[in-house]
GROMACS .gro file of C-alpha atoms in nm:
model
  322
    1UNK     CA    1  -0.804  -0.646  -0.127
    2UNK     CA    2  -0.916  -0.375   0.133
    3UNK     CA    3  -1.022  -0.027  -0.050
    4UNK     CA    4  -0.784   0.248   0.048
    5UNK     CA    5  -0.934   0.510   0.295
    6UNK     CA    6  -0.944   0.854   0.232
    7UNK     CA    7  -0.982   1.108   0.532
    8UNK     CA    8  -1.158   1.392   0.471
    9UNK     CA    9  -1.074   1.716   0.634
   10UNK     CA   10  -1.369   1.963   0.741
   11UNK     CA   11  -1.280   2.191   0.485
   12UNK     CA   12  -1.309   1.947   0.195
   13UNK     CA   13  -1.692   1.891   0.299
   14UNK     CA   14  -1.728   2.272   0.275
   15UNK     CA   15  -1.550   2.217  -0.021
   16UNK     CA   16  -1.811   1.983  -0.146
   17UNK     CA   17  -2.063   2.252   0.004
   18UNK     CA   18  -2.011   2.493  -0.170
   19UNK     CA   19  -1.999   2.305  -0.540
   20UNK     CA   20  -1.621   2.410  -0.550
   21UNK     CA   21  -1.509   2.008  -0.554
   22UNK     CA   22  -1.683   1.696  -0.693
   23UNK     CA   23  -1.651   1.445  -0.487
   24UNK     CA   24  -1.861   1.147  -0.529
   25UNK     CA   25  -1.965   0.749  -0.419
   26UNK     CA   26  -1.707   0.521  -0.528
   27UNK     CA   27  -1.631   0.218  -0.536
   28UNK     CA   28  -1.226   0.183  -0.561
   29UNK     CA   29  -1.192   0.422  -0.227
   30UNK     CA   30  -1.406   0.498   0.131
   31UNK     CA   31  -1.428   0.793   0.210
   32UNK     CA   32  -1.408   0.871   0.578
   33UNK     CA   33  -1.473   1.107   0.841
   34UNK     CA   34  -1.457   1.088   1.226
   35UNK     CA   35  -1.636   1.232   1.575
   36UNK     CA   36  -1.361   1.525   1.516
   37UNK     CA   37  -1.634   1.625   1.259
   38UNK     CA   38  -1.908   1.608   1.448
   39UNK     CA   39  -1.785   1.845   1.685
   40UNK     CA   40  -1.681   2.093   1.386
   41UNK     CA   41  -2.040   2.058   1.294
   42UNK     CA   42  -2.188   2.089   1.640
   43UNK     CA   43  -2.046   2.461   1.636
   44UNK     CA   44  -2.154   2.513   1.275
   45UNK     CA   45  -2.516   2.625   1.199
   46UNK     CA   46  -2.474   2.432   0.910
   47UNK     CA   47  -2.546   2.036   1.067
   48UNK     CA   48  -2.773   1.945   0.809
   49UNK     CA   49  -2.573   2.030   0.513
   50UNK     CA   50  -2.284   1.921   0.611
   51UNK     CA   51  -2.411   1.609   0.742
   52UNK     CA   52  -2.557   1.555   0.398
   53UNK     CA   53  -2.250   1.565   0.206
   54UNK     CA   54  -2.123   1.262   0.385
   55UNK     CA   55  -2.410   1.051   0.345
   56UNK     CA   56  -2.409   1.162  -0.042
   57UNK     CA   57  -2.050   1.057  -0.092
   58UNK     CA   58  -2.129   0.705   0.120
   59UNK     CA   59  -1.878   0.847   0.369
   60UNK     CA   60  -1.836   0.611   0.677
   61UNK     CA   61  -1.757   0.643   1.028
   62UNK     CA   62  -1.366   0.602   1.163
   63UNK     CA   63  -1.420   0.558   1.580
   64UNK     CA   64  -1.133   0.521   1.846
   65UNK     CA   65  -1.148   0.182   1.980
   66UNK     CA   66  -1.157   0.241   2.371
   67UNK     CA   67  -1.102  -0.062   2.654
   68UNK     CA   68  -1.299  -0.163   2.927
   69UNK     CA   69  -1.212   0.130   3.126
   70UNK     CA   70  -1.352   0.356   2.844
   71UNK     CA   71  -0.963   0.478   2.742
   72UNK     CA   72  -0.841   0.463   2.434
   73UNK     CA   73  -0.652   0.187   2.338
   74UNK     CA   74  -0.456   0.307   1.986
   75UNK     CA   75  -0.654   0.112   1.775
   76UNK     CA   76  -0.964   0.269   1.512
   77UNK     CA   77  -1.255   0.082   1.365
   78UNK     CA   78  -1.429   0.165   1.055
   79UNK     CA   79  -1.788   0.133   1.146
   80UNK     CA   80  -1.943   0.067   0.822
   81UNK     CA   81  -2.338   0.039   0.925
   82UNK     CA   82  -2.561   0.334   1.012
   83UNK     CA   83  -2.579   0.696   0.847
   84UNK     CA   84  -2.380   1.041   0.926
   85UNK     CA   85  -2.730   1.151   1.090
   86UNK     CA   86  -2.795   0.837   1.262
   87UNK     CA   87  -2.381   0.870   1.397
   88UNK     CA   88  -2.439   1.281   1.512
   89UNK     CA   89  -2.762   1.208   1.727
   90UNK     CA   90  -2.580   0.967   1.880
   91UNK     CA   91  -2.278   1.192   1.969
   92UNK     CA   92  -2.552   1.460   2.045
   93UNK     CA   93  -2.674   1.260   2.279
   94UNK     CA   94  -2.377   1.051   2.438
   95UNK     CA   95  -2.178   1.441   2.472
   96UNK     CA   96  -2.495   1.534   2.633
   97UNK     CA   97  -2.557   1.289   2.883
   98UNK     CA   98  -2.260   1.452   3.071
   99UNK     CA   99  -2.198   1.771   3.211
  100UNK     CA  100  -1.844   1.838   3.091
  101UNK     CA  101  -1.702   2.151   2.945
  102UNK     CA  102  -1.411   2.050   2.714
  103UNK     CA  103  -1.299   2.400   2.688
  104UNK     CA  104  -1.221   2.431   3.060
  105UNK     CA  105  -0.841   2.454   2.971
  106UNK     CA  106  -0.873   2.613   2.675
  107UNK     CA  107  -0.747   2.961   2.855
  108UNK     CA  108  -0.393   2.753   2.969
  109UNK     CA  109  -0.341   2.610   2.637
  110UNK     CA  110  -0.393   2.978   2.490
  111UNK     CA  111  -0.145   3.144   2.737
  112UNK     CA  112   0.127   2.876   2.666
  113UNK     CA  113   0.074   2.927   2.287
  114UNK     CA  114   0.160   3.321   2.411
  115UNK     CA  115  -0.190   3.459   2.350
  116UNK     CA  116  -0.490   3.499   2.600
  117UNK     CA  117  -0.545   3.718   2.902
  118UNK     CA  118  -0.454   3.692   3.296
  119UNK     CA  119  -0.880   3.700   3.331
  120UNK     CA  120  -0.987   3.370   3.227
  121UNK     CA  121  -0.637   3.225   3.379
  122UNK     CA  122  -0.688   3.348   3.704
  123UNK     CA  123  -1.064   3.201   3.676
  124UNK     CA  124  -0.920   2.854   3.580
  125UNK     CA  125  -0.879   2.668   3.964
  126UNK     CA  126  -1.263   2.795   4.029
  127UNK     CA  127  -1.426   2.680   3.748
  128UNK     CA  128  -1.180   2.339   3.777
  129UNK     CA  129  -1.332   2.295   4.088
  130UNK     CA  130  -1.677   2.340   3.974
  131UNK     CA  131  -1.653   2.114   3.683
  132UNK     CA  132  -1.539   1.826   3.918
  133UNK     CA  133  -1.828   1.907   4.194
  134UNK     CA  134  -2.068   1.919   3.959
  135UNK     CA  135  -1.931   1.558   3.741
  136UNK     CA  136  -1.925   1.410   4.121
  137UNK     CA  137  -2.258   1.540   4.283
  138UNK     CA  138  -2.462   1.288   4.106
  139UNK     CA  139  -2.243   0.933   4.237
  140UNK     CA  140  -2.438   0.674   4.421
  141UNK     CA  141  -2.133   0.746   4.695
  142UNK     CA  142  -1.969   0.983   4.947
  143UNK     CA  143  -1.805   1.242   4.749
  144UNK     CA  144  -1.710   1.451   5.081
  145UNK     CA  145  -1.328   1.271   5.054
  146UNK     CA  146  -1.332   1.350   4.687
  147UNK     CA  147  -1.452   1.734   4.750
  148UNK     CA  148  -1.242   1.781   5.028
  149UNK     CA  149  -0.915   1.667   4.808
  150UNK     CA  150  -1.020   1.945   4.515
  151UNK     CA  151  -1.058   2.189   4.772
  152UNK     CA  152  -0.715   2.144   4.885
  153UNK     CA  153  -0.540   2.109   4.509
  154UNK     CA  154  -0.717   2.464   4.465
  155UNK     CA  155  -0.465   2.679   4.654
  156UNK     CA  156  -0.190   2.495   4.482
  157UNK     CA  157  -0.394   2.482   4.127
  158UNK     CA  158  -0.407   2.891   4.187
  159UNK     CA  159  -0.015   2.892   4.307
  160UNK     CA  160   0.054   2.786   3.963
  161UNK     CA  161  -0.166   3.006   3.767
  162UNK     CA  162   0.024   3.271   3.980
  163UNK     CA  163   0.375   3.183   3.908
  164UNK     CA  164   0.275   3.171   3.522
  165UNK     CA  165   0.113   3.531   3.507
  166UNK     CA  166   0.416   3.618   3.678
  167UNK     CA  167   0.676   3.462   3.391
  168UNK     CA  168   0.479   3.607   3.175
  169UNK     CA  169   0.381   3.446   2.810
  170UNK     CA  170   0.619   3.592   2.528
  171UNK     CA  171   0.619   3.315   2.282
  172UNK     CA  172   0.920   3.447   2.146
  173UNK     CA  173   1.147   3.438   2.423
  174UNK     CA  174   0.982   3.059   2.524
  175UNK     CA  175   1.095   2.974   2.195
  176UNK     CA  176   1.458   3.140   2.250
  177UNK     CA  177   1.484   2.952   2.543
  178UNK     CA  178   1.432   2.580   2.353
  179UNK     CA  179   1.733   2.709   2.136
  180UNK     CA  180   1.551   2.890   1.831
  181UNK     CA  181   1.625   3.267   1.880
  182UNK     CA  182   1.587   3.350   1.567
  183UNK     CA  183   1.275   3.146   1.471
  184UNK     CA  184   1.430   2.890   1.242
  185UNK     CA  185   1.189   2.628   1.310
  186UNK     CA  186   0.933   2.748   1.133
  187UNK     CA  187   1.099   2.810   0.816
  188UNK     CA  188   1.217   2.410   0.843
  189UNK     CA  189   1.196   2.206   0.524
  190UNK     CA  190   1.248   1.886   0.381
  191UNK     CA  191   1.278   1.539   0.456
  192UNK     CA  192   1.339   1.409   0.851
  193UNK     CA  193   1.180   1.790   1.014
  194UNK     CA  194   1.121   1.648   1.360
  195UNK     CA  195   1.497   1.492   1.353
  196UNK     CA  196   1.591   1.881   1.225
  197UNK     CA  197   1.368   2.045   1.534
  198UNK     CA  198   1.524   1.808   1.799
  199UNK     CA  199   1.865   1.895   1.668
  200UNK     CA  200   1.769   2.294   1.758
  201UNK     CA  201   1.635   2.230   2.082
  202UNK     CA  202   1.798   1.927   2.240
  203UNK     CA  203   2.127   2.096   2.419
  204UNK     CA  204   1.854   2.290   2.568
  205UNK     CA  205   1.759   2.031   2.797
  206UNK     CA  206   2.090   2.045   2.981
  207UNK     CA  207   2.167   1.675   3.044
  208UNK     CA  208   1.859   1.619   3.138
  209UNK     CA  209   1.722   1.241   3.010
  210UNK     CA  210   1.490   1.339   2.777
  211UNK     CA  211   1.413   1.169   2.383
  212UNK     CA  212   1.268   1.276   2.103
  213UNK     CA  213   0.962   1.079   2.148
  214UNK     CA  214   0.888   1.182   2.506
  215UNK     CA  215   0.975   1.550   2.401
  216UNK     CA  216   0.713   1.557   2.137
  217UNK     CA  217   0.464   1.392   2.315
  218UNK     CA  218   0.470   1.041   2.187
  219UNK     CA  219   0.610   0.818   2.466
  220UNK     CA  220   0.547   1.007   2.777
  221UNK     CA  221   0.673   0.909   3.120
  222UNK     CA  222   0.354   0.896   3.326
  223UNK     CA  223   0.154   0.713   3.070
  224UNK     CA  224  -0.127   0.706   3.325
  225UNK     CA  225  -0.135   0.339   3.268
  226UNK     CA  226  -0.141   0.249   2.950
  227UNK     CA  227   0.186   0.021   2.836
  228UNK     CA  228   0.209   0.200   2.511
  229UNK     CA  229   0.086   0.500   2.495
  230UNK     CA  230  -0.168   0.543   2.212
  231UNK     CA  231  -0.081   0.727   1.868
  232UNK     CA  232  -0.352   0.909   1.879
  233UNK     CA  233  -0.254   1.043   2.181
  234UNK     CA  234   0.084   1.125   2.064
  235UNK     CA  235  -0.028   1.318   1.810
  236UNK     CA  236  -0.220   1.534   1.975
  237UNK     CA  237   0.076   1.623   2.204
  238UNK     CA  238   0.304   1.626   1.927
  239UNK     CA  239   0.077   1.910   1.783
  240UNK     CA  240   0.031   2.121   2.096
  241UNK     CA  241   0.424   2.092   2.141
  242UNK     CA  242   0.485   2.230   1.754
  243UNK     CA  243   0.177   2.513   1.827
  244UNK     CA  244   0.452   2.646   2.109
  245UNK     CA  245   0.756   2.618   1.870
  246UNK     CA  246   0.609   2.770   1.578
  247UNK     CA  247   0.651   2.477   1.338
  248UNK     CA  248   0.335   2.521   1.090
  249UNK     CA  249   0.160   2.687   1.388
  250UNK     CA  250  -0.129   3.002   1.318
  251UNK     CA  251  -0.212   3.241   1.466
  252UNK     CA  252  -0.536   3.099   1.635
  253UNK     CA  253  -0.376   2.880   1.866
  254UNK     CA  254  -0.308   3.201   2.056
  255UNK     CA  255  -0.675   3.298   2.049
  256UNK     CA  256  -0.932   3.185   2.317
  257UNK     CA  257  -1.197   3.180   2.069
  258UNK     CA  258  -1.029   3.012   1.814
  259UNK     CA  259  -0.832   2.720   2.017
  260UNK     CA  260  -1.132   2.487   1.904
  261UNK     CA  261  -1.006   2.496   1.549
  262UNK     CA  262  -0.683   2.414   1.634
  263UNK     CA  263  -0.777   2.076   1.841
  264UNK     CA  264  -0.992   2.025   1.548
  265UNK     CA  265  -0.676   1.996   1.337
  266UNK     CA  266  -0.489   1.842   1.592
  267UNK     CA  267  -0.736   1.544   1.600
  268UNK     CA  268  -0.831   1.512   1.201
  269UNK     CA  269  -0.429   1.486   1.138
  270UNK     CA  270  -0.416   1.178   1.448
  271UNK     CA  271  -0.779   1.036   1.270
  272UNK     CA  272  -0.577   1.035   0.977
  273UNK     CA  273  -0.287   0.820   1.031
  274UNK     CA  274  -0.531   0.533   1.021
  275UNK     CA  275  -0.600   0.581   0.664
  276UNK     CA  276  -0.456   0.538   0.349
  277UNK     CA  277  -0.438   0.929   0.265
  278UNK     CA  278  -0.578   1.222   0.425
  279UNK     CA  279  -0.721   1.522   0.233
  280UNK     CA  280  -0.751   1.890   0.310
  281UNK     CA  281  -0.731   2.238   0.156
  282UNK     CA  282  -0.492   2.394   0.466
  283UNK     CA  283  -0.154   2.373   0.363
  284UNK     CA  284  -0.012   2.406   0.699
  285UNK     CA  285  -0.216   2.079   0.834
  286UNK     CA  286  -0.053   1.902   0.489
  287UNK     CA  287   0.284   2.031   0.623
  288UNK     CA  288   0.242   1.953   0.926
  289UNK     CA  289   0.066   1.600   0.906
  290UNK     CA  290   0.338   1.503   0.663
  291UNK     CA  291   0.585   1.578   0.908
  292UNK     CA  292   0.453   1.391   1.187
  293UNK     CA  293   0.367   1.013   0.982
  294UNK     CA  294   0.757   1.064   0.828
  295UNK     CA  295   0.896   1.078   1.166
  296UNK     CA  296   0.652   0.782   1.331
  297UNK     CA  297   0.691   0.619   0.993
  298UNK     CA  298   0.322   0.603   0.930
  299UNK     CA  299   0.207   0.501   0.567
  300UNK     CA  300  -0.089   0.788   0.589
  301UNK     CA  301  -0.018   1.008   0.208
  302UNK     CA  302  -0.113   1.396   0.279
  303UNK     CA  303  -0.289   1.501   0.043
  304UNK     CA  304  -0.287   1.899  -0.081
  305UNK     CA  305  -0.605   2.055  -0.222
  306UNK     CA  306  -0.538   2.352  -0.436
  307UNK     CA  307  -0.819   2.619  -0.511
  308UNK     CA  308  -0.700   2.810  -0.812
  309UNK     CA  309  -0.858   3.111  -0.952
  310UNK     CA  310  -1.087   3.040  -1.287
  311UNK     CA  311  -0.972   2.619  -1.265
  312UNK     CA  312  -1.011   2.325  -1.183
  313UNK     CA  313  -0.937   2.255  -0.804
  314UNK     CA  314  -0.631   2.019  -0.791
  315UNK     CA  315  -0.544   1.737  -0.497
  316UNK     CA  316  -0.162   1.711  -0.495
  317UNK     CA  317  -0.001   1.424  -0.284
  318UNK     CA  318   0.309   1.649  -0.269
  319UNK     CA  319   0.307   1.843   0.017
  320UNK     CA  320   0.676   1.895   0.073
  321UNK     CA  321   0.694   2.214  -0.127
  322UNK     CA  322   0.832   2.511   0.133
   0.00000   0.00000   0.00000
C-alpha cells in the first residue's frame, strides 16, 4: 500500500523555520513539495534554509508530467531520487537557460483583479513585443515573418489596452455586473460553493452557451490542443476567475508587487490535488482549495494549520468553518 502524500504549503516550511512546527522524516507519510516552491524560494533570501527543511523532513519532488511537445499533459510524478538542492540548481539553471519574464502580464492580471495603474498597462504591447524578439532572435531560421506578424498584433494588442483604461477597473461594479451587487460571494459557505457561485452569476450570461466548467476555467473552448484540458490548468483559471469575484480572494491580487504570491497559491492548491492532503497555515487557500476538489470531486483533504497564542500549533482537516 502506497504512503499517503502530504503537500506542503510554503508557509508550513517557514513554519518549520522558524521552530514554530515539528515536522519530521516518517515513514507512514511523504512529504512533498513542488517547482511552485522553488520559485517562492528563488525570491526569498532565504534558499538555503528553506531548502534545508525539505531535505531534513525527506521531502520529495511532485513534477508536472509534460508530452513531447513540452505541454503539460494532467498527469504528476513523484520523483523520488535526488535532493531539494540537487532539484533547485536544476530549476536555476533550466529557468535560466531562457530569457523569459513570467511577470510580463502581471500588470493585466492586476488591473482585472481592480488594482494596478494605467503606466505599466499602457507599457504592456512594447515590452510583449520585446519579450517575443528577444525569445526569437536566437532561431537557426528567418524570424522576419514571425517579427513582422508581432509588429502588426501591436496596434491591435495597444487597441485593447486602450478600450480597458477606458472601462475603467472598479472591481465592484465588474462584480455587480456577474450578478453579485451586494458582494454575497464572498461571504459563501458550506457544502457545493462553486454550484452556489454559478447560481449568482449564471442569468448573467444572457443565453449565452456557457457551463460551469468552461466559466471557471476548467473545460475551456480553445483548449489550444489538448483533448482534455489538464487539471492543473483548470485550477489555475478557476483561481484567477474567483480572485475577480471575491470568493476567498486578498487583497494582493490587486497589487503589482504582490501578484507573485497569489500564482504561488494558485499553483500549490493545483500541486495539491495530486496528493492525499495538502497543508498550510492560510485559511483562505484551505477555503478555497476545499472548494475547488468538492466541486471536481478530487479526494485531496485540506488541511488547516492553526498558530495559537502560548500552544501547541494544531493541523485541522476541517476547513469548512465560515
Amino acid at each position: 500500500m502506497s504512503k499517503p502524500l502530504i503537500y506542503l504549503d510554503q508557509n508550513i516550511i517557514g513554519l518549520q523555520l522558524q521552530g514554530i512546527i515539528n515536522l519530521s522524516k516518517r515513514d507512514d507519510v511523504t512529504w512533498v513539495y513542488s517547482k511552485e516552491h522553488f520559485a517562492e524560494i528563488l525570491r526569498s533570501n532565504k534558499s538555503e534554509k528553506y531548502l534545508g527543511v525539505l531535505d531534513a523532513i525527506d521531502a520529495k519532488l511532485l513534477d508536472l508530467v509534460l508530452d513531447d511537445n513540452w505541454k503539460i499533459t494532467g498527469e504528476a510524478r513523484l520523483i523520488e531520487n535526488g535532493t531539494p538542492y540537487e532539484h533547485y540548481d536544476s530549476y536555476i539553471e533550466a529557468t535560466g537557460d531562457v530569457d523569459f519574464d513570467d511577470s510580463i502580464f502581471d500588470p493585466f492580471q492586476v488591473w482585472v483583479n481592480g488594482g494596478g495603474d494605467e503606466g505599466p498597462l499602457k507599457d504592456l504591447s512594447e515590452k510583449f513585443a520585446q519579450q517575443i524578439l528577444r525569445l526569437t532572435s536566437d532561431l537557426p531560421f528567418d524570424t522576419t515573418e514571425m517579427t513582422d506578424q508581432v509588429k502588426q498584433i501591436k496596434p491591435e494588442f495597444d487597441s485593447m489596452i486602450d478600450e480597458m483604461i477606458s472601462n475603467g477597473n472598479d472591481i465592484h461594479k465588474t462584480r455587480a455586473a456577474f450578478g453579485d451587487q451586494k458582494g454575497s460571494i464572498g461571504s459563501i459557505s458550506g457544502e457545493k460553493q462553486i454550484e452556489k457561485i454559478w447560481e449568482i452569476i449564471s442569468p448573467t450570461m444572457h443565453g449565452a452557451d456557457i457551463s460551469c466548467d468552461q466559466f471557471f476555467g476548467f473545460d475551456p473552448i480553445d483548449k489550444q490542443g489538448c483533448g482534455i484540458w489538464p487539471i492543473y490548468l483548470g485550477i489555475i483559471g478557476c483561481n484567477s476567475v474567483l480572485d475577480i469575484l471575491g470568493f476567498q480572494a486578498e487583497k494582493k491580487c490587486r497589487k503589482l508587487n504582490k501578484i507573485h504570491n497569489v500564482r504561488s497559491d494558485a499553483g500549490h492548491i493545483a500541486m495539491g490535488a495530486y496528493c492525499s492532503a495538502i497543508m498550510s497555515e492560510d485559511k483562505r487557500l484551505v477555503k478555497r482549495a476545499k472548494a475547488i476538489y468538492e466541486y471536481k470531486e478530487i479526494g485531496t483533504s485540506p488541511i488547516l494549520v492553526i498558530r495559537e497564542a502560548n500552544k501547541p500549533i494544531q493541523p485541522t482537516a476541517d476547513a469548512s468553518a465560515d
